[in-house]
Amino acid sequence: MAEETLERMISSYMSTEQPVYSFGWQGGEPTLMGASFFRLVTELQRRHGRPGVAVSNGLQTNGTLITDEMAAHLAEFKFLVGVSVDGPADLHDRFRMNAAGAGTHASVMRGIEILRRHSVDFNTLTLVTQANARRGAEVYDWLVAQGFLYHQYIPCVEFMDDGSLASFSLDGESWGRFLCDLFDAWYTHDTRRVSIRLFDSLLHKIVDDRNVVCHLGRDCRQYFVVEHDGGIYPCDFFVRSDLRLGGVADTTWEQALDSQLYRAFGLAKCGWNERCRSCKWLGLCSGDCLKHRPGAPEAPANLSVLCTGLKMFFEHAAPRLNALADAIRTDRRREEELLRPAQSQAGRNDLCPCGSGRKFKKCCGRRNA
Ligand code: SF4
Ligand code: SF4
């Protein structure tokens, strides 16, 4: 991305009103841009942000090009880094090879060591393919044994030109079996120690009725993707010329947001298949991501290729997810009871006794008003 495009993107976004300005840096491989690019990013955010605004930066990387210089900058500006690692070396190296055809596991682990040395917050992102799908518990145990406690698992679903699934893609049953094994491994000891994004997100949904990941929601208007040339698109899985919403040089964010194209894309999410409409899991699943429905967004009513596995997982895990949701509600009630005496003494402008760091009147005080 050229500097002019970068500045235009950051300045136009930061002139809108947001509670938090959220940037996610993804590629390709964004670290190819080097440390100087990310120094420029934070400088532009400082230059164009009003004093005191909150900015969050996420960076998704394969980890192989992390340097001390880059890690020091990521730590200073509190980037949250996602590192792609698909399990132990034999599983990871099956598909994640460098240009010379050699496995990259060792260089990923080196990159993680550098992040750790600089105390950069990171989580792991594990792509689930036919190579590791039958080894869910083993992958999980290996990640935990490395001290990685924040996990994301992404199903690898790719279609060929004729609409069939690619050979390395997951089918629904493999995804379901993987999720069940993963859930059992996590549930036994680790529900309060290890964060698995999908499980956490389902708990958010059950307890607070909030969708913290897009595929559990009912509308795909969740974010914008800006390509290197400034083109704006609705989703990183759908960077297609016919879905281009405009460009940062000549389109305002309001125009992109209000466009008919974006609206139609967003609403395709709940253009469900008949089976979804009568499915008892629709409240949790929302028909799955459009990317997993062949022919979507034009044909959103095609069933997700992962449907069988999603049903298998929900049947398997729902009673225990509900038990965890009950435990969270109980914990919250206890915390509220413990806080009540301190809250009754707190002044409106005091720091909130709940430890949020906000003023009482803007935190629990507002809720109690
Ligand atoms: S298509 Fe999938 S990834 Fe894209 S916004 Fe919709 S749910 Fe999210
Ligand atoms: S489990 Fe299958 S049928 Fe049910 S909502 Fe999800 S995709 Fe639709």
Tab-separated table of C-alpha atoms and ligand atoms in Angstrom:
chain	number	residue	atom	x	y	z
A	1	MET	CA	0.000	0.000	0.000
A	2	ALA	CA	1.434	3.347	-1.034
A	3	GLU	CA	1.955	5.940	1.679
A	4	GLU	CA	-0.626	8.286	0.163
A	5	THR	CA	-3.292	5.561	0.198
A	6	LEU	CA	-2.361	4.563	3.729
A	7	GLU	CA	-2.648	8.134	4.982
A	8	ARG	CA	-5.947	8.672	3.194
A	9	MET	CA	-7.379	5.494	4.707
A	10	ILE	CA	-6.245	6.327	8.239
A	11	SER	CA	-7.158	10.021	8.168
A	12	SER	CA	-10.627	9.487	6.687
A	13	TYR	CA	-11.442	6.700	9.146
A	14	MET	CA	-10.160	8.683	12.105
A	15	SER	CA	-12.314	11.634	11.186
A	16	THR	CA	-15.414	9.494	11.795
A	17	GLU	CA	-16.842	9.053	15.297
A	18	GLN	CA	-15.906	5.679	16.828
A	19	PRO	CA	-15.661	4.440	20.411
A	20	VAL	CA	-12.464	2.640	19.353
A	21	TYR	CA	-10.602	2.972	16.045
A	22	SER	CA	-9.877	-0.636	15.072
A	23	PHE	CA	-7.335	-1.601	12.460
A	24	GLY	CA	-6.530	-5.179	11.406
A	25	TRP	CA	-3.390	-5.595	9.320
A	26	GLN	CA	-3.552	-8.652	7.113
A	27	GLY	CA	-2.030	-9.772	3.824
A	28	GLY	CA	-0.812	-11.794	2.132
A	29	GLU	CA	1.832	-11.341	4.706
A	30	PRO	CA	1.842	-7.849	6.230
A	31	THR	CA	5.280	-8.159	7.883
A	32	LEU	CA	6.785	-8.112	4.371
A	33	MET	CA	6.296	-4.348	4.681
A	34	GLY	CA	8.939	-4.229	7.425
A	35	ALA	CA	9.077	-2.367	10.735
A	36	SER	CA	9.191	1.045	9.030
A	37	PHE	CA	5.666	0.534	7.640
A	38	PHE	CA	4.236	-0.058	11.094
A	39	ARG	CA	6.109	2.930	12.492
A	40	LEU	CA	4.436	4.999	9.776
A	41	VAL	CA	1.049	3.481	10.657
A	42	THR	CA	1.244	4.500	14.313
A	43	GLU	CA	2.622	7.917	13.422
A	44	LEU	CA	-0.324	8.524	11.054
A	45	GLN	CA	-2.779	7.301	13.673
A	46	ARG	CA	-1.250	9.753	16.167
A	47	ARG	CA	-1.305	12.582	13.629
A	48	HIS	CA	-4.900	12.082	12.551
A	49	GLY	CA	-6.478	10.921	15.824
A	50	ARG	CA	-7.987	13.435	18.212
A	51	PRO	CA	-6.218	13.524	21.589
A	52	GLY	CA	-7.313	10.759	23.925
A	53	VAL	CA	-9.050	8.513	21.373
A	54	ALA	CA	-8.636	4.751	21.682
A	55	VAL	CA	-6.923	2.937	18.817
A	56	SER	CA	-6.509	-0.809	18.520
A	57	ASN	CA	-4.239	-2.586	16.070
A	58	GLY	CA	-4.269	-6.279	15.207
A	59	LEU	CA	-1.709	-7.953	12.989
A	60	GLN	CA	-2.133	-11.383	11.410
A	61	THR	CA	1.146	-12.975	10.405
A	62	ASN	CA	2.861	-16.258	9.621
A	63	GLY	CA	5.510	-15.160	12.139
A	64	THR	CA	8.538	-15.947	9.993
A	65	LEU	CA	9.681	-12.351	9.427
A	66	ILE	CA	9.310	-10.962	12.939
A	67	THR	CA	12.450	-9.094	14.011
A	68	ASP	CA	13.481	-7.546	17.321
A	69	GLU	CA	12.963	-4.090	15.847
A	70	MET	CA	9.439	-4.916	14.714
A	71	ALA	CA	8.505	-6.698	17.947
A	72	ALA	CA	9.700	-3.739	20.042
A	73	HIS	CA	7.401	-1.451	18.062
A	74	LEU	CA	4.444	-3.847	18.263
A	75	ALA	CA	4.927	-4.052	22.028
A	76	GLU	CA	5.216	-0.283	22.455
A	77	PHE	CA	1.932	0.304	20.617
A	78	LYS	CA	0.196	-2.743	22.096
A	79	PHE	CA	-0.569	-4.495	18.829
A	80	LEU	CA	-2.377	-7.794	19.280
A	81	VAL	CA	-0.627	-10.277	17.004
A	82	GLY	CA	-2.166	-13.443	15.577
A	83	VAL	CA	0.400	-16.052	14.561
A	84	SER	CA	-0.552	-18.873	12.221
A	85	VAL	CA	0.613	-22.196	13.604
A	86	ASP	CA	-1.135	-25.430	12.722
A	87	GLY	CA	0.204	-27.619	15.558
A	88	PRO	CA	3.448	-29.564	15.953
A	89	ALA	CA	6.018	-29.528	13.128
A	90	ASP	CA	4.805	-32.615	11.267
A	91	LEU	CA	1.294	-31.178	10.930
A	92	HIS	CA	2.253	-27.551	10.358
A	93	ASP	CA	4.884	-28.332	7.701
A	94	ARG	CA	2.491	-30.417	5.643
A	95	PHE	CA	1.042	-27.287	3.987
A	96	ARG	CA	3.010	-24.323	5.363
A	97	MET	CA	6.175	-24.395	3.293
A	98	ASN	CA	8.471	-21.632	2.118
A	99	ALA	CA	9.235	-20.871	-1.545
A	100	ALA	CA	11.985	-23.517	-1.546
A	101	GLY	CA	9.506	-26.153	-0.375
A	102	ALA	CA	10.931	-26.445	3.156
A	103	GLY	CA	8.734	-26.486	6.259
A	104	THR	CA	8.379	-23.210	8.176
A	105	HIS	CA	7.560	-24.480	11.660
A	106	ALA	CA	11.011	-23.718	13.110
A	107	SER	CA	11.014	-20.143	11.816
A	108	VAL	CA	7.470	-19.565	13.115
A	109	MET	CA	8.586	-20.702	16.573
A	110	ARG	CA	11.611	-18.400	16.331
A	111	GLY	CA	9.275	-15.501	15.536
A	112	ILE	CA	7.124	-16.368	18.548
A	113	GLU	CA	10.219	-16.383	20.769
A	114	ILE	CA	11.007	-12.851	19.635
A	115	LEU	CA	7.431	-11.737	20.371
A	116	ARG	CA	7.710	-13.259	23.828
A	117	ARG	CA	11.047	-11.604	24.497
A	118	HIS	CA	9.394	-8.238	23.875
A	119	SER	CA	6.191	-9.133	25.760
A	120	VAL	CA	3.985	-8.686	22.685
A	121	ASP	CA	0.446	-9.998	23.200
A	122	PHE	CA	-0.262	-12.741	20.692
A	123	ASN	CA	-2.699	-15.512	20.014
A	124	THR	CA	-2.410	-18.509	17.738
A	125	LEU	CA	-4.462	-19.137	14.640
A	126	THR	CA	-4.682	-22.750	13.555
A	127	LEU	CA	-5.997	-23.648	10.156
A	128	VAL	CA	-7.846	-26.961	10.266
A	129	THR	CA	-7.339	-29.024	7.132
A	130	GLN	CA	-7.581	-32.687	6.259
A	131	ALA	CA	-3.997	-32.951	7.635
A	132	ASN	CA	-4.790	-32.103	11.264
A	133	ALA	CA	-8.585	-32.532	11.482
A	134	ARG	CA	-8.364	-35.991	13.057
A	135	ARG	CA	-5.863	-34.835	15.637
A	136	GLY	CA	-7.823	-32.081	17.386
A	137	ALA	CA	-6.897	-33.050	20.967
A	138	GLU	CA	-3.251	-33.514	20.025
A	139	VAL	CA	-3.054	-30.096	18.332
A	140	TYR	CA	-4.724	-28.494	21.336
A	141	ASP	CA	-2.429	-30.212	23.872
A	142	TRP	CA	0.636	-29.228	21.873
A	143	LEU	CA	-0.398	-25.556	21.745
A	144	VAL	CA	-1.106	-25.498	25.487
A	145	ALA	CA	2.212	-27.250	26.226
A	146	GLN	CA	3.984	-24.356	24.467
A	147	GLY	CA	2.228	-21.958	26.845
A	148	PHE	CA	-0.114	-20.648	24.118
A	149	LEU	CA	-3.370	-19.876	25.908
A	150	TYR	CA	-5.354	-17.874	23.308
A	151	HIS	CA	-6.425	-19.993	20.356
A	152	GLN	CA	-8.366	-19.519	17.157
A	153	TYR	CA	-9.244	-22.406	14.882
A	154	ILE	CA	-10.305	-21.735	11.307
A	155	PRO	CA	-11.851	-24.387	9.049
A	156	CYS	CA	-10.122	-24.554	5.681
A	157	VAL	CA	-12.902	-24.490	3.077
A	158	GLU	CA	-11.972	-23.868	-0.548
A	159	PHE	CA	-14.004	-24.609	-3.645
A	160	MET	CA	-12.632	-25.587	-7.052
A	161	ASP	CA	-13.836	-23.825	-10.215
A	162	ASP	CA	-16.416	-26.577	-10.806
A	163	GLY	CA	-17.884	-25.931	-7.326
A	164	SER	CA	-16.467	-29.080	-5.721
A	165	LEU	CA	-14.455	-28.940	-2.488
A	166	ALA	CA	-10.656	-28.821	-2.858
A	167	SER	CA	-8.854	-31.984	-1.686
A	168	PHE	CA	-7.295	-30.269	1.360
A	169	SER	CA	-10.626	-28.722	2.399
A	170	LEU	CA	-12.576	-29.896	5.358
A	171	ASP	CA	-15.909	-31.576	4.952
A	172	GLY	CA	-18.617	-31.054	7.543
A	173	GLU	CA	-18.056	-34.301	9.374
A	174	SER	CA	-14.308	-33.699	9.809
A	175	TRP	CA	-14.957	-30.213	11.182
A	176	GLY	CA	-17.581	-31.557	13.580
A	177	ARG	CA	-15.300	-34.307	14.844
A	178	PHE	CA	-12.441	-31.830	15.266
A	179	LEU	CA	-14.608	-29.401	17.264
A	180	CYS	CA	-15.951	-32.171	19.517
A	181	ASP	CA	-12.416	-33.439	20.298
A	182	LEU	CA	-11.213	-29.908	20.887
A	183	PHE	CA	-14.138	-29.103	23.155
A	184	ASP	CA	-13.632	-32.255	25.251
A	185	ALA	CA	-9.896	-31.532	25.650
A	186	TRP	CA	-10.613	-27.925	26.687
A	187	TYR	CA	-13.623	-28.543	28.895
A	188	THR	CA	-11.920	-31.059	31.176
A	189	HIS	CA	-9.337	-28.705	32.715
A	190	ASP	CA	-9.025	-25.437	30.900
A	191	THR	CA	-12.255	-23.453	30.654
A	192	ARG	CA	-10.866	-20.736	32.936
A	193	ARG	CA	-7.302	-20.880	31.642
A	194	VAL	CA	-7.414	-21.235	27.866
A	195	SER	CA	-9.437	-18.999	25.570
A	196	ILE	CA	-10.766	-20.577	22.385
A	197	ARG	CA	-12.365	-17.885	20.299
A	198	LEU	CA	-15.274	-19.914	18.973
A	199	PHE	CA	-16.237	-21.247	22.407
A	200	ASP	CA	-15.833	-17.815	24.031
A	201	SER	CA	-17.961	-16.279	21.286
A	202	LEU	CA	-20.710	-18.843	21.761
A	203	LEU	CA	-20.698	-18.069	25.490
A	204	HIS	CA	-20.950	-14.338	24.749
A	205	LYS	CA	-23.915	-15.104	22.584
A	206	ILE	CA	-25.644	-17.305	25.164
A	207	VAL	CA	-24.965	-15.023	28.147
A	208	ASP	CA	-25.142	-11.539	26.627
A	209	ASP	CA	-26.852	-12.098	23.265
A	210	ARG	CA	-23.848	-10.400	21.620
A	211	ASN	CA	-22.108	-11.495	18.428
A	212	VAL	CA	-18.394	-10.964	18.822
A	213	VAL	CA	-17.473	-12.841	15.634
A	214	CYS	CA	-19.172	-12.155	12.339
A	215	HIS	CA	-20.116	-15.702	11.393
A	216	LEU	CA	-22.358	-16.040	14.451
A	217	GLY	CA	-24.247	-12.877	13.511
A	218	ARG	CA	-27.121	-12.236	11.100
A	219	ASP	CA	-25.642	-9.425	9.046
A	220	CYS	CA	-22.307	-9.388	7.219
A	221	ARG	CA	-21.901	-5.610	7.517
A	222	GLN	CA	-19.250	-5.980	10.185
A	223	TYR	CA	-16.141	-4.252	8.825
A	224	PHE	CA	-14.522	-3.019	5.631
A	225	VAL	CA	-11.515	-4.446	3.843
A	226	VAL	CA	-9.157	-1.981	2.161
A	227	GLU	CA	-6.881	-3.511	-0.444
A	228	HIS	CA	-3.367	-2.260	-1.233
A	229	ASP	CA	-4.721	-0.013	-4.002
A	230	GLY	CA	-7.295	1.596	-1.697
A	231	GLY	CA	-10.259	-0.430	-3.005
A	232	ILE	CA	-12.957	-1.018	-0.384
A	233	TYR	CA	-14.706	-4.407	-0.090
A	234	PRO	CA	-17.212	-5.917	2.336
A	235	CYS	CA	-15.238	-8.949	3.552
A	236	ASP	CA	-11.749	-10.385	3.109
A	237	PHE	CA	-13.233	-13.557	1.621
A	238	PHE	CA	-15.106	-11.553	-0.988
A	239	VAL	CA	-12.591	-9.200	-2.565
A	240	ARG	CA	-14.217	-9.296	-5.998
A	241	SER	CA	-14.445	-6.525	-8.565
A	242	ASP	CA	-18.254	-6.736	-8.629
A	243	LEU	CA	-18.343	-6.243	-4.850
A	244	ARG	CA	-16.049	-3.206	-4.824
A	245	LEU	CA	-17.734	-0.536	-2.700
A	246	GLY	CA	-15.472	2.283	-3.835
A	247	GLY	CA	-11.969	3.478	-3.036
A	248	VAL	CA	-10.499	5.467	-0.167
A	249	ALA	CA	-9.466	8.250	-2.569
A	250	ASP	CA	-12.972	9.022	-3.790
A	251	THR	CA	-15.506	7.325	-1.508
A	252	THR	CA	-16.492	8.360	2.021
A	253	TRP	CA	-17.075	5.721	4.674
A	254	GLU	CA	-20.693	6.873	4.902
A	255	GLN	CA	-21.147	6.278	1.170
A	256	ALA	CA	-19.666	2.787	1.468
A	257	LEU	CA	-21.797	2.065	4.524
A	258	ASP	CA	-25.013	3.301	2.894
A	259	SER	CA	-24.423	1.659	-0.484
A	260	GLN	CA	-26.984	-0.752	-1.837
A	261	LEU	CA	-24.193	-3.233	-2.599
A	262	TYR	CA	-23.048	-3.346	1.023
A	263	ARG	CA	-26.616	-3.639	2.232
A	264	ALA	CA	-27.355	-6.556	-0.093
A	265	PHE	CA	-24.134	-8.292	0.934
A	266	GLY	CA	-24.891	-7.849	4.633
A	267	LEU	CA	-28.429	-9.146	4.372
A	268	ALA	CA	-27.419	-12.229	2.383
A	269	LYS	CA	-26.283	-13.754	5.683
A	270	CYS	CA	-29.862	-14.439	6.725
A	271	GLY	CA	-31.071	-15.539	3.281
A	272	TRP	CA	-31.132	-18.986	4.833
A	273	ASN	CA	-31.759	-22.433	3.506
A	274	GLU	CA	-35.113	-23.965	4.513
A	275	ARG	CA	-33.245	-26.390	6.757
A	276	CYS	CA	-31.671	-23.477	8.642
A	277	ARG	CA	-35.039	-21.817	9.150
A	278	SER	CA	-36.340	-24.871	10.997
A	279	CYS	CA	-33.043	-25.796	12.659
A	280	LYS	CA	-32.968	-25.735	16.432
A	281	TRP	CA	-29.397	-24.408	16.325
A	282	LEU	CA	-30.141	-21.362	14.170
A	283	GLY	CA	-29.952	-19.065	17.234
A	284	LEU	CA	-26.332	-20.090	17.793
A	285	CYS	CA	-25.197	-20.799	14.243
A	286	SER	CA	-26.954	-18.123	12.152
A	287	GLY	CA	-26.525	-20.366	9.121
A	288	ASP	CA	-22.690	-20.185	9.260
A	289	CYS	CA	-20.380	-17.931	7.212
A	290	LEU	CA	-21.337	-17.089	3.618
A	291	LYS	CA	-17.916	-18.341	2.543
A	292	HIS	CA	-18.962	-21.877	3.425
A	293	ARG	CA	-22.170	-21.710	1.376
A	294	PRO	CA	-21.423	-22.648	-2.236
A	295	GLY	CA	-22.362	-19.860	-4.629
A	296	ALA	CA	-22.900	-17.234	-1.895
A	297	PRO	CA	-23.473	-14.327	-1.637
A	298	GLU	CA	-25.524	-14.688	-4.871
A	299	ALA	CA	-27.032	-17.949	-3.625
A	300	PRO	CA	-27.139	-17.508	0.164
A	301	ALA	CA	-29.761	-20.231	0.583
A	302	ASN	CA	-27.251	-22.936	-0.254
A	303	LEU	CA	-26.492	-24.842	2.924
A	304	SER	CA	-23.035	-24.473	4.513
A	305	VAL	CA	-20.782	-27.399	3.587
A	306	LEU	CA	-19.954	-27.589	7.311
A	307	CYS	CA	-23.589	-27.947	8.425
A	308	THR	CA	-23.373	-31.642	9.413
A	309	GLY	CA	-20.363	-30.930	11.582
A	310	LEU	CA	-21.869	-27.832	13.155
A	311	LYS	CA	-24.947	-29.811	14.162
A	312	MET	CA	-22.750	-32.605	15.523
A	313	PHE	CA	-20.796	-30.098	17.600
A	314	PHE	CA	-23.828	-28.232	18.950
A	315	GLU	CA	-25.495	-31.518	19.991
A	316	HIS	CA	-22.276	-32.577	21.685
A	317	ALA	CA	-21.354	-29.345	23.452
A	318	ALA	CA	-24.589	-27.418	24.102
A	319	PRO	CA	-25.373	-28.896	27.552
A	320	ARG	CA	-21.865	-28.081	28.781
A	321	LEU	CA	-21.860	-24.651	27.120
A	322	ASN	CA	-25.124	-23.913	28.926
A	323	ALA	CA	-23.590	-25.084	32.218
A	324	LEU	CA	-20.639	-22.723	31.633
A	325	ALA	CA	-23.046	-19.902	30.816
A	326	ASP	CA	-24.820	-20.525	34.137
A	327	ALA	CA	-21.464	-20.455	35.952
A	328	ILE	CA	-20.604	-17.103	34.314
A	329	ARG	CA	-23.956	-15.617	35.360
A	330	THR	CA	-23.420	-16.860	38.933
A	331	ASP	CA	-19.888	-15.371	39.017
A	332	ARG	CA	-21.197	-12.047	37.794
A	333	ARG	CA	-23.943	-11.969	40.421
A	334	ARG	CA	-21.374	-12.691	43.152
A	335	GLU	CA	-19.058	-9.965	41.862
A	336	GLU	CA	-21.907	-7.486	41.828
A	337	GLU	CA	-22.808	-8.380	45.409
A	338	LEU	CA	-19.190	-7.965	46.509
A	339	LEU	CA	-18.933	-4.607	44.779
A	340	ARG	CA	-22.172	-3.182	46.091
A	341	PRO	CA	-20.820	-1.793	49.435
A	342	ALA	CA	-17.853	-0.129	47.649
A	343	GLN	CA	-20.171	1.242	44.988
A	344	SER	CA	-22.490	2.788	47.534
A	345	GLN	CA	-19.533	4.822	48.838
A	346	ALA	CA	-18.011	5.742	45.468
A	347	GLY	CA	-18.373	9.335	44.276
A	348	ARG	CA	-19.452	9.982	40.682
A	349	ASN	CA	-15.968	11.056	39.683
A	350	ASP	CA	-14.061	8.374	41.635
A	351	LEU	CA	-12.481	5.454	39.822
A	352	CYS	CA	-14.999	2.656	39.590
A	353	PRO	CA	-14.487	0.010	42.306
A	354	CYS	CA	-14.908	-2.751	39.674
A	355	GLY	CA	-11.346	-2.033	38.488
A	356	SER	CA	-12.241	-0.962	34.939
A	357	GLY	CA	-10.116	2.195	35.247
A	358	ARG	CA	-13.123	4.325	34.230
A	359	LYS	CA	-14.919	6.881	36.361
A	360	PHE	CA	-17.730	5.408	38.452
A	361	LYS	CA	-20.355	7.564	36.696
A	362	LYS	CA	-19.249	6.228	33.297
A	363	CYS	CA	-19.062	2.603	34.387
A	364	CYS	CA	-21.143	0.735	36.987
A	365	GLY	CA	-22.564	4.053	38.207
A	366	ARG	CA	-24.244	4.523	34.852
A	367	ARG	CA	-25.749	1.048	35.010
A	368	ASN	CA	-27.050	1.688	38.518
A	369	ALA	CA	-28.511	5.095	37.675
B	1	SF4	S1	-18.934	-13.736	4.759
B	1	SF4	FE1	-18.212	-14.788	6.599
B	1	SF4	S2	-16.257	-13.783	7.105
B	1	SF4	FE2	-17.341	-12.432	5.662
B	1	SF4	S3	-18.451	-10.980	6.987
B	1	SF4	FE3	-19.850	-12.676	6.493
B	1	SF4	S4	-19.629	-14.125	8.201
B	1	SF4	FE4	-17.872	-12.739	8.266
B	2	SF4	S1	-26.524	-26.139	11.898
B	2	SF4	FE1	-26.826	-26.274	9.676
B	2	SF4	S2	-29.048	-26.161	9.386
B	2	SF4	FE2	-28.594	-25.436	11.454
B	2	SF4	S3	-28.437	-23.228	11.245
B	2	SF4	FE3	-26.357	-24.073	11.089
B	2	SF4	S4	-26.009	-24.353	8.891
B	2	SF4	FE4	-28.228	-24.091	9.188
